[in-house]
Tab-separated table of C-alpha atoms and ligand atoms in Angstrom:
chain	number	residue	atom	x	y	z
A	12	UNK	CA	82.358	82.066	145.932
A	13	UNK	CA	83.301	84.929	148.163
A	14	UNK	CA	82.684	84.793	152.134
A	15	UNK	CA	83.022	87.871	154.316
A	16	UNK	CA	83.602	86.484	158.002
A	17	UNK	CA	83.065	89.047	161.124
A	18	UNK	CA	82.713	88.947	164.964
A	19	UNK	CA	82.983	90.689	168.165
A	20	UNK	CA	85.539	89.716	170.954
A	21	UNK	CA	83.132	86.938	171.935
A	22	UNK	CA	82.306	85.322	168.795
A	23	UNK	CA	86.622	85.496	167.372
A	24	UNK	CA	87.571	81.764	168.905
A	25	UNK	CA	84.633	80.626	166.637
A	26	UNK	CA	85.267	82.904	163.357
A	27	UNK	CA	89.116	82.243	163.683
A	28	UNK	CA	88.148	77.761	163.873
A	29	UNK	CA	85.298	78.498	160.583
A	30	UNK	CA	87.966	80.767	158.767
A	31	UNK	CA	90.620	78.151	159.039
A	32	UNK	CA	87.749	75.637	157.691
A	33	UNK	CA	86.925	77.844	154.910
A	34	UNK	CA	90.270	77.984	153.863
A	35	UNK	CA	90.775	74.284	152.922
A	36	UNK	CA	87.919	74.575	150.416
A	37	UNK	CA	87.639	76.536	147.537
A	38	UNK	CA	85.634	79.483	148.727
A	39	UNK	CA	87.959	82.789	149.112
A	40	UNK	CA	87.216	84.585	152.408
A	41	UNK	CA	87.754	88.070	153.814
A	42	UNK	CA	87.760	88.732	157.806
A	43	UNK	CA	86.583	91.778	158.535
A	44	UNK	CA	87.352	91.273	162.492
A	45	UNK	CA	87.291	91.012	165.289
A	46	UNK	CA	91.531	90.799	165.562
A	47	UNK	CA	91.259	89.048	169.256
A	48	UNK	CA	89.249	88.160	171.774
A	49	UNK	CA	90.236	90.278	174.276
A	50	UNK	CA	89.794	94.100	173.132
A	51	UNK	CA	86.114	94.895	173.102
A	52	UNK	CA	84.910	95.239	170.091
A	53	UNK	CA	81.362	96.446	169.401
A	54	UNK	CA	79.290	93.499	167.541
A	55	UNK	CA	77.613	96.652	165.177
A	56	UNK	CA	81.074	97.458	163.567
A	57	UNK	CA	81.731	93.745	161.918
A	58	UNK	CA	78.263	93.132	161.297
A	59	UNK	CA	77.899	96.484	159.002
A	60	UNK	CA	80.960	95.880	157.472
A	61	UNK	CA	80.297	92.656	156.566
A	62	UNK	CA	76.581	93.114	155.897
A	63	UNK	CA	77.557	96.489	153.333
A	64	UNK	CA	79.765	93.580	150.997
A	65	UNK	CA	77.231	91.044	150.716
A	66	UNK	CA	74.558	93.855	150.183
A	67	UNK	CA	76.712	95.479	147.349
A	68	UNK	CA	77.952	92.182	145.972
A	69	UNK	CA	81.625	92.168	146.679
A	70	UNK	CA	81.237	89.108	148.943
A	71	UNK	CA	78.261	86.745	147.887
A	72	UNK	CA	77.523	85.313	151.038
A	73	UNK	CA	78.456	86.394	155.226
A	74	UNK	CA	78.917	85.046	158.481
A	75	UNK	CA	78.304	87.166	161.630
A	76	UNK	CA	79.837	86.023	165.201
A	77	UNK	CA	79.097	87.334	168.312
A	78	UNK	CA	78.482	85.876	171.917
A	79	UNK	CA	74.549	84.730	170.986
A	80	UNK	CA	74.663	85.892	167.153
A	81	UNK	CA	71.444	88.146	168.190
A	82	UNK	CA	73.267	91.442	167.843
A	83	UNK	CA	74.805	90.656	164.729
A	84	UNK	CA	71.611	89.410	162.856
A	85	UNK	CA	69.840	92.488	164.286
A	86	UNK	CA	72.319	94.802	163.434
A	87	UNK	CA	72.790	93.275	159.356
A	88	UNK	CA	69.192	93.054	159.061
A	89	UNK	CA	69.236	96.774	159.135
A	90	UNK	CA	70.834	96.808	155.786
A	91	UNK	CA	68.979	97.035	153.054
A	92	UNK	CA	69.876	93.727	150.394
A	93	UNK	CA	70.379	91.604	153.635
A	94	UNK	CA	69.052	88.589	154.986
A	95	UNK	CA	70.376	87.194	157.694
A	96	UNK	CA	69.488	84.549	159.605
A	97	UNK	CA	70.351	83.016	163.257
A	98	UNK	CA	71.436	79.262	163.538
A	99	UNK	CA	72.248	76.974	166.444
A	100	UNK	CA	71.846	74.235	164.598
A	101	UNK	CA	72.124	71.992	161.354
A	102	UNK	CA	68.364	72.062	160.860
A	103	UNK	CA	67.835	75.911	161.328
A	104	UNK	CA	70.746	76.271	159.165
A	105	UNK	CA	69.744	74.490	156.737
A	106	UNK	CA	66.286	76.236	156.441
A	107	UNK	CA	67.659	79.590	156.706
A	108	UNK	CA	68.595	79.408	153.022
A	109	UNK	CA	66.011	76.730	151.490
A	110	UNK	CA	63.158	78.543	152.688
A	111	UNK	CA	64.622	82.157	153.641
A	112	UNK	CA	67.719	82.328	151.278
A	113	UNK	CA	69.543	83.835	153.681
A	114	UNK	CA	72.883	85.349	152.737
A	115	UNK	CA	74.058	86.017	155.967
A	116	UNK	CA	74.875	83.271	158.651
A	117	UNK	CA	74.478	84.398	162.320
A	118	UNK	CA	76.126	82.426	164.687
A	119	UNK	CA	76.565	82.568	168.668
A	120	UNK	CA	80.587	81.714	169.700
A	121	UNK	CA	78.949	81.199	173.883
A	122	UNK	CA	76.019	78.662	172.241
A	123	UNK	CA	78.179	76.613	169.539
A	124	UNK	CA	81.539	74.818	169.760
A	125	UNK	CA	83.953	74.784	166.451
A	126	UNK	CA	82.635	71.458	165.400
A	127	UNK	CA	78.986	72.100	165.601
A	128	UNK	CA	79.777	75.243	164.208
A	129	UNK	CA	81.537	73.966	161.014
A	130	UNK	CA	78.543	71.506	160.850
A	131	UNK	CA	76.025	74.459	161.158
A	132	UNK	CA	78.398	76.348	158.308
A	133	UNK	CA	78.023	73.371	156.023
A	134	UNK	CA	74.863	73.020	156.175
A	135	UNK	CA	73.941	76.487	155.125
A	136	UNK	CA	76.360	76.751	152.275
A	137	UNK	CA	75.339	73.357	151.085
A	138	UNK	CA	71.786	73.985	150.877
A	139	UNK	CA	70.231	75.228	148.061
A	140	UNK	CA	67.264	78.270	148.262
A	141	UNK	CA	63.800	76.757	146.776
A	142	UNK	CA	62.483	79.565	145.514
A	143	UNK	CA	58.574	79.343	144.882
A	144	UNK	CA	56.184	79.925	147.130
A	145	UNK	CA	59.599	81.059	149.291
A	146	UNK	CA	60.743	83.128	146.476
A	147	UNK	CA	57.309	85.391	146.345
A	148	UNK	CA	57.891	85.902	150.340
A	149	UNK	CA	61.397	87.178	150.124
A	150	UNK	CA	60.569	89.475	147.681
A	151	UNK	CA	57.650	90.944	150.118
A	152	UNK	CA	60.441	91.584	152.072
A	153	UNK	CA	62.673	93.298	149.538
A	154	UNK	CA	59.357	95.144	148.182
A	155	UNK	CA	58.470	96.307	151.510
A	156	UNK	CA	62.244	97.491	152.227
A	157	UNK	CA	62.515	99.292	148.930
A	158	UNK	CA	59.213	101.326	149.791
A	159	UNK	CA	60.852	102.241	153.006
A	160	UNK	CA	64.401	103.622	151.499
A	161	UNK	CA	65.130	106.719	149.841
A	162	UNK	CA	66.528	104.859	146.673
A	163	UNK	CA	67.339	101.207	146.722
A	164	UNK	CA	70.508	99.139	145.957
A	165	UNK	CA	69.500	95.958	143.877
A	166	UNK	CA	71.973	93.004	145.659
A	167	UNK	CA	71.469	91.306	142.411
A	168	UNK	CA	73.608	93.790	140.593
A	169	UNK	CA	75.355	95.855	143.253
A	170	UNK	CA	75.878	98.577	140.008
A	171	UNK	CA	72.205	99.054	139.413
A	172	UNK	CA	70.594	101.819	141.152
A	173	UNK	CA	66.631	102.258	141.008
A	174	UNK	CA	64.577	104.979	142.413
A	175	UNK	CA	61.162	104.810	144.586
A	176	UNK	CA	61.151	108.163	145.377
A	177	UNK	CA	57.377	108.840	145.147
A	178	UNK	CA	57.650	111.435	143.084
A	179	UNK	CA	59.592	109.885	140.421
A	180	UNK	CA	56.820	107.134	140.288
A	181	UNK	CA	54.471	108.893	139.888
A	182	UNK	CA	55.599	111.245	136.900
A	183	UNK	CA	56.584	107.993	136.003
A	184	UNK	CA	53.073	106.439	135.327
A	185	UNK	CA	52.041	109.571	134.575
A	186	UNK	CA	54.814	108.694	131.199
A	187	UNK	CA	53.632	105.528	130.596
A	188	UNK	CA	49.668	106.194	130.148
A	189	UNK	CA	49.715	106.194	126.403
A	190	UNK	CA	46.798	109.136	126.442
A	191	UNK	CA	49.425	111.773	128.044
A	192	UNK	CA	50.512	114.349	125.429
A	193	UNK	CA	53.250	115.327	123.402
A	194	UNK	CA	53.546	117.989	125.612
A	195	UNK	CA	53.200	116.903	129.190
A	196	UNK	CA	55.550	113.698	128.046
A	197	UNK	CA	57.914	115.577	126.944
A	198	UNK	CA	58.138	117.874	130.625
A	199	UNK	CA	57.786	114.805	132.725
A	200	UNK	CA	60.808	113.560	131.181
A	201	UNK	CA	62.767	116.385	132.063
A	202	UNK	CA	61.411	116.819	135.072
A	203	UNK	CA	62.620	112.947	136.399
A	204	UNK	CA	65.457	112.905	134.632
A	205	UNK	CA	66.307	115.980	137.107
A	206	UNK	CA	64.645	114.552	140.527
A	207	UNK	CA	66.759	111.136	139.311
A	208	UNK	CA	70.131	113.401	139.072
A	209	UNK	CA	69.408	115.051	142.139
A	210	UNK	CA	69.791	112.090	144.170
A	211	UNK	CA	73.063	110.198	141.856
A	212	UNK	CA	74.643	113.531	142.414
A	213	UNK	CA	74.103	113.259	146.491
A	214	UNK	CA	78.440	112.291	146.894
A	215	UNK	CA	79.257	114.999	144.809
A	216	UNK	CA	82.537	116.527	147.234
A	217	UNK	CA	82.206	119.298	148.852
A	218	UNK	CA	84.284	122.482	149.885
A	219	UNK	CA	84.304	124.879	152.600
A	220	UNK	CA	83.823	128.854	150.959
A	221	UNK	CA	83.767	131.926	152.666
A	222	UNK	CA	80.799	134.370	152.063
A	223	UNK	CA	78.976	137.169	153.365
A	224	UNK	CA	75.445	137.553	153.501
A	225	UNK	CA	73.799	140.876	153.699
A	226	UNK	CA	74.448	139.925	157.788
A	227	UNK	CA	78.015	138.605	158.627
A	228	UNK	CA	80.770	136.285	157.039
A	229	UNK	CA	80.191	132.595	157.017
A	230	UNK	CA	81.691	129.389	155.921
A	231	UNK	CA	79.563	127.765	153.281
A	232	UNK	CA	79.912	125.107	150.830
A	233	UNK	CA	80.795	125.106	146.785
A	234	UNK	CA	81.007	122.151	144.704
A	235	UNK	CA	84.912	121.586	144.618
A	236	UNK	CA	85.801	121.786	141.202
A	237	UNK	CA	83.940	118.287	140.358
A	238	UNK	CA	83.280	118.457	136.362
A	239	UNK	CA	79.959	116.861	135.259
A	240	UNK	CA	79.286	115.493	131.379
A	241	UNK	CA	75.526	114.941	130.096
A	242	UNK	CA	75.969	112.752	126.830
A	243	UNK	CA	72.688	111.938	125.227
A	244	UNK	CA	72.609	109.303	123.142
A	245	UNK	CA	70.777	110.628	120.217
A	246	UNK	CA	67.385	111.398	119.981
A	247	UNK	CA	65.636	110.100	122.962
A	248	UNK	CA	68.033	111.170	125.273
A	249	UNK	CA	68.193	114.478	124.217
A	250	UNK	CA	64.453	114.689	126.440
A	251	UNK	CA	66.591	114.363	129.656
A	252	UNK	CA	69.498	117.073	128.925
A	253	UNK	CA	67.444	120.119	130.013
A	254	UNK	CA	65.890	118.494	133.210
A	255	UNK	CA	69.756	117.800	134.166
A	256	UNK	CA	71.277	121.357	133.383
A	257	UNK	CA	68.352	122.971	135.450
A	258	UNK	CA	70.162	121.433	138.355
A	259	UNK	CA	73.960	120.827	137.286
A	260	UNK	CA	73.855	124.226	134.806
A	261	UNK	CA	77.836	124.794	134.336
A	262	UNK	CA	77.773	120.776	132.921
A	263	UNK	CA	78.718	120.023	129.522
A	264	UNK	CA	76.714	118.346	127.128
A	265	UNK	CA	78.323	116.047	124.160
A	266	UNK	CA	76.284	114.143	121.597
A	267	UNK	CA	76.093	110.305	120.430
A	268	UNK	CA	74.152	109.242	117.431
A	269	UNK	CA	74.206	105.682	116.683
A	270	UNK	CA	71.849	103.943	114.291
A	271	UNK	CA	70.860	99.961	113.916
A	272	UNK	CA	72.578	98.525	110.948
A	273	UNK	CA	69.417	96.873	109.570
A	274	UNK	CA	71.282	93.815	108.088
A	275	UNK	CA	73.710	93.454	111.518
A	276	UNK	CA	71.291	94.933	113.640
A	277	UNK	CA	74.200	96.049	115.425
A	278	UNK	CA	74.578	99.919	116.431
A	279	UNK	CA	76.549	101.889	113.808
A	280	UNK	CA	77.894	105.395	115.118
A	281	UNK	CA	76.830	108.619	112.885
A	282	UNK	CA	77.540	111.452	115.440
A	283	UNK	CA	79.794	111.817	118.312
A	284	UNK	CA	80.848	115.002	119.576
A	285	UNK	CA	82.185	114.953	123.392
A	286	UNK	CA	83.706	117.396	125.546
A	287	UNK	CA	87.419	117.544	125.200
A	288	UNK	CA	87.954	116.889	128.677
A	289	UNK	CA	86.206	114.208	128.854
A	290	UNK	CA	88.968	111.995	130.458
A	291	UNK	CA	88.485	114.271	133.494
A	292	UNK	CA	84.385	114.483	133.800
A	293	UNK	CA	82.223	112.543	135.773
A	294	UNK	CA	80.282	111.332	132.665
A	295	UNK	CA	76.670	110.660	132.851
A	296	UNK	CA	75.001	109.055	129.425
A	297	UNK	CA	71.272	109.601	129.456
A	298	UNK	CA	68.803	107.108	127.316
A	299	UNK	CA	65.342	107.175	128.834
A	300	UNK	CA	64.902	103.649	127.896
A	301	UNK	CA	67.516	100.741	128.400
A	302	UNK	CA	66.214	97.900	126.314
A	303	UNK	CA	68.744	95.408	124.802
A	304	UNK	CA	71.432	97.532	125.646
A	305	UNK	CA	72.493	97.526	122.425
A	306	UNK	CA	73.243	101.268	122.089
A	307	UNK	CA	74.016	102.082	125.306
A	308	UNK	CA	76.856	99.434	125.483
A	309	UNK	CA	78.342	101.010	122.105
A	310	UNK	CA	77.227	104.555	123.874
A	311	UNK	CA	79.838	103.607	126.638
A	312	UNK	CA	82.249	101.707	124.109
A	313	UNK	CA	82.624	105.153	122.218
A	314	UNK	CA	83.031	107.174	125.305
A	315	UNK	CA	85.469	104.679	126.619
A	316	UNK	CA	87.682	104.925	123.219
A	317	UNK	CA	87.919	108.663	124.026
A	318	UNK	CA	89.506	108.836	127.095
A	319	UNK	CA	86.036	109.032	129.465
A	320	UNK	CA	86.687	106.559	132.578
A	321	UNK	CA	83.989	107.333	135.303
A	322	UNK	CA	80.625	106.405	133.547
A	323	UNK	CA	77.336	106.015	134.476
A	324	UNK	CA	74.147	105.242	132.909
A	325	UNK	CA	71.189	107.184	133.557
A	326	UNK	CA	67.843	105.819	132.370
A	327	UNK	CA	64.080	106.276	132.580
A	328	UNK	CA	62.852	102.197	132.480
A	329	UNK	CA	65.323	99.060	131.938
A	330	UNK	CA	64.366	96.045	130.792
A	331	UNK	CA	66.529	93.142	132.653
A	332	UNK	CA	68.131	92.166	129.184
A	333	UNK	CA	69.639	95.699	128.871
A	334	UNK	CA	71.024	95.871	132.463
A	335	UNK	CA	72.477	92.299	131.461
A	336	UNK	CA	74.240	93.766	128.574
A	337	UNK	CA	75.545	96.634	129.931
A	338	UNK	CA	77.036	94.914	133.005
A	339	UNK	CA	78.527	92.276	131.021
A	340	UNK	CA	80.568	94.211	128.608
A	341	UNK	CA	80.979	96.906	130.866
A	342	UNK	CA	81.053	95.768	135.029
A	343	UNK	CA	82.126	98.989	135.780
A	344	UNK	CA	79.250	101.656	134.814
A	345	UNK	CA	76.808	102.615	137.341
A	346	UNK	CA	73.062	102.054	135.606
A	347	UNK	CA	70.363	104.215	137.298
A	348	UNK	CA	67.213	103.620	136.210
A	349	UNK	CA	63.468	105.262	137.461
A	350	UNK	CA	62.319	101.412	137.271
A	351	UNK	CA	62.921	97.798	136.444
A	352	UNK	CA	60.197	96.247	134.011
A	353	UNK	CA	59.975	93.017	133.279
A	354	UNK	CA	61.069	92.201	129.635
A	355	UNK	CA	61.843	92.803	125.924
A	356	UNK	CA	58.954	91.933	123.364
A	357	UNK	CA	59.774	90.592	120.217
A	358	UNK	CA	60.212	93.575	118.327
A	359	UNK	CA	62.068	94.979	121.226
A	360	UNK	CA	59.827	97.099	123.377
A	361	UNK	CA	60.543	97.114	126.818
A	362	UNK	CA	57.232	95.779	128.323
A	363	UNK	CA	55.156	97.280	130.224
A	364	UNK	CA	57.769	100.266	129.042
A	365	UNK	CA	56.049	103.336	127.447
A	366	UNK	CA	56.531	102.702	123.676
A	367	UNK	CA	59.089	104.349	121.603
A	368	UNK	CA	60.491	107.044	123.948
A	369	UNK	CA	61.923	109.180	120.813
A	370	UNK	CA	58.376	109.319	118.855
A	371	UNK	CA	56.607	110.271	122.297
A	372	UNK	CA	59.037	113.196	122.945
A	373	UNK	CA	59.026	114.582	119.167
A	374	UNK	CA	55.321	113.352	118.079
A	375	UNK	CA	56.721	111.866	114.794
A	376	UNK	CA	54.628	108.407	115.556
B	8	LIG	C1	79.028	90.685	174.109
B	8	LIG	O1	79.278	90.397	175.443
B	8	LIG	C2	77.669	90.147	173.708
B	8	LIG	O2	76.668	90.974	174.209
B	8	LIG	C3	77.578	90.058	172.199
B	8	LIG	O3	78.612	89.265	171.750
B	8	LIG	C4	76.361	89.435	171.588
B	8	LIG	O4	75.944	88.296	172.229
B	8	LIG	C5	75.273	90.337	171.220
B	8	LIG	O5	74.243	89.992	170.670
């Protein structure tokens, strides 16, 4: 287990006594300051650092030191994924993660000596969360944060990326009402699958450009030279391509058909046509739905084999199972998805999902 250990001047006597604890046990730590306790150093620095690891999964769990711990806890609890919690003692600490499963410990260095302090430490990473009744109130918390933020970061996979942009939810239960049309499915697909891209294309670099207008000369901005690769998997994601070139037109678009081996049930490749530059495109494979992962995973396998190295996933609905699979064989792709259901069906239908994405888009049910 990873822990990533921060402070502020007044809270490094007490990090520097817990990190030398840590290290005679088997967790690996990081210190992500303060270096002394002398220079000032401002409380909000370590405790975004440290609360931007645990939230994205490099470190599992944090600890946050400052003079009362109050600035730190305040300041992490700003980050979406985090939950951090302020202890003085063993008891608090220990209820800070059986009851509030708190992945961040926030301790004062002015209240709590290094042996209380190791004491409080054990305590927390000792105890276990008891999910239940506490379970259903930490997830108000997450639900409530992830209907406050423009997209949100699932902690649970820091590679999974799901939107709550209202109008993506609402084209997307517009989708999954089985009474909506060939027609109208098929727009609302492209039309998410372009609102989604919109916002996983947000880090895209930047240059600086001269231009005139019809008034003066200016500096503006062009896309520098970043090369973009749509790859449906064949058919379903074929629906998505158009919504994506509306917005990123100069992409190029390569092809994957795979096929279930009826006998092996596992996917069989029957198409593949890619860009031949693929090794230097930001590659994004588009499936609207994500349900074993079967495909997709052999989808990424394929792309791999030809040289492609920065992958992502872009998908309508996942069903846990699918992001499972994907993440497993292949930690490094990026999934986006519109939403999360809750699970497979036994013949494989993500459920509540929207049925079989390919018949809905080409009316051959
Ligand atoms: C620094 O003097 C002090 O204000 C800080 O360490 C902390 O207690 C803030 O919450």
């Amino acid at each position: 287990m990873r822990i990533a250990l921060g402070s502020d001047h007044a809270g490094y006597s007490l990090k520097k006594c817990i990190k030398e604890f840590l290290e005679g046990t088997s967790f690996s730590v990081g210190d992500f300051g303060a270096q002394n306790a002398e220079d000032p150093y401002d409380y909000p620095n370590a405790a975004f650092s440290v609360g931007e690891k645990v939230a994205r999964g490099d470190f599992d769990l944090g600890i946050l030191i400052c003079g009362t711990g109050i600035g730190m806890v305040m300041a992490a609890n700003k980050i979406p994924g985090v939950r951090a919690a302020l202890a003085y003692d063993e008891d608090t600490a220990r209820f800070a993660r059986r009851h509030n499963n708190a992945n961040i410990l926030g301790m004062g260095g002015r209240k709590t000596d290094c042996n209380s302090g190791i004491k409080i430490v054990k305590e927390w990473l000792y105890s276990e969360f008891e999910g239940g009744r506490h379970l259903a109130r930490t997830e108000k918390i997450k639900a409530f944060e992830n209907s406050h933020s423009r997209c949100a970061v699932r902690k649970e996979s820091p590679r999974l990326v799901t939107f709550d942009h209202p109008l993506i939810q609402h084209k997307l239960g517009m989708i999954r009402d089985k009474n909506t049309s060939v027609k109208v499915f098929r727009e609302l697909v492209q039309e998410i699958a372009g609102l989604m891209v919109f916002e996983t294309t947000r880090n895209l670099p930047l240059e600086p450009v001269e231009v005139e207008t019809p008034i003066t000369k200016t500096t503006a901005f062009s896309l520098s030279g970043k090369k973009v690769a749509i790859i449906p998997i064949l058919r379903a994601g074929l629906g998505m391509v158009d919504g994506i070139l509306q917005l990123i037109p100069n992409a190029k678009v390569g092809h994957i058909g795979l096929y279930r081996d009826p006998e092996t049930l596992e996917p069989v490749e029957y198409y593949c046509k890619l860009p031949g530059d693929i090794g230097e495109r930001d590659i994004i494979i588009v499936d609207p739905m994500l349900a074993t992962g079967g495909s997709a995973s052999a989808a990424i396998d394929l792309v791999k084999r030809r040289g492609g190295m920065k992958i992502s996933l872009l998908c309508l609905i996942a069903a846990p199972e699918g992001v499972s699979k994907v993440h497993e064989k292949h930690p490094d792709v990026d999934i986006f998805a519109a939403a999360i259901d809750s699970h497979l069906n036994d013949h494989g239908y993500i459920v509540p999902g929207l049925g079989d994405a390919g018949d809905r888009l080409f009316g051959t049910r």
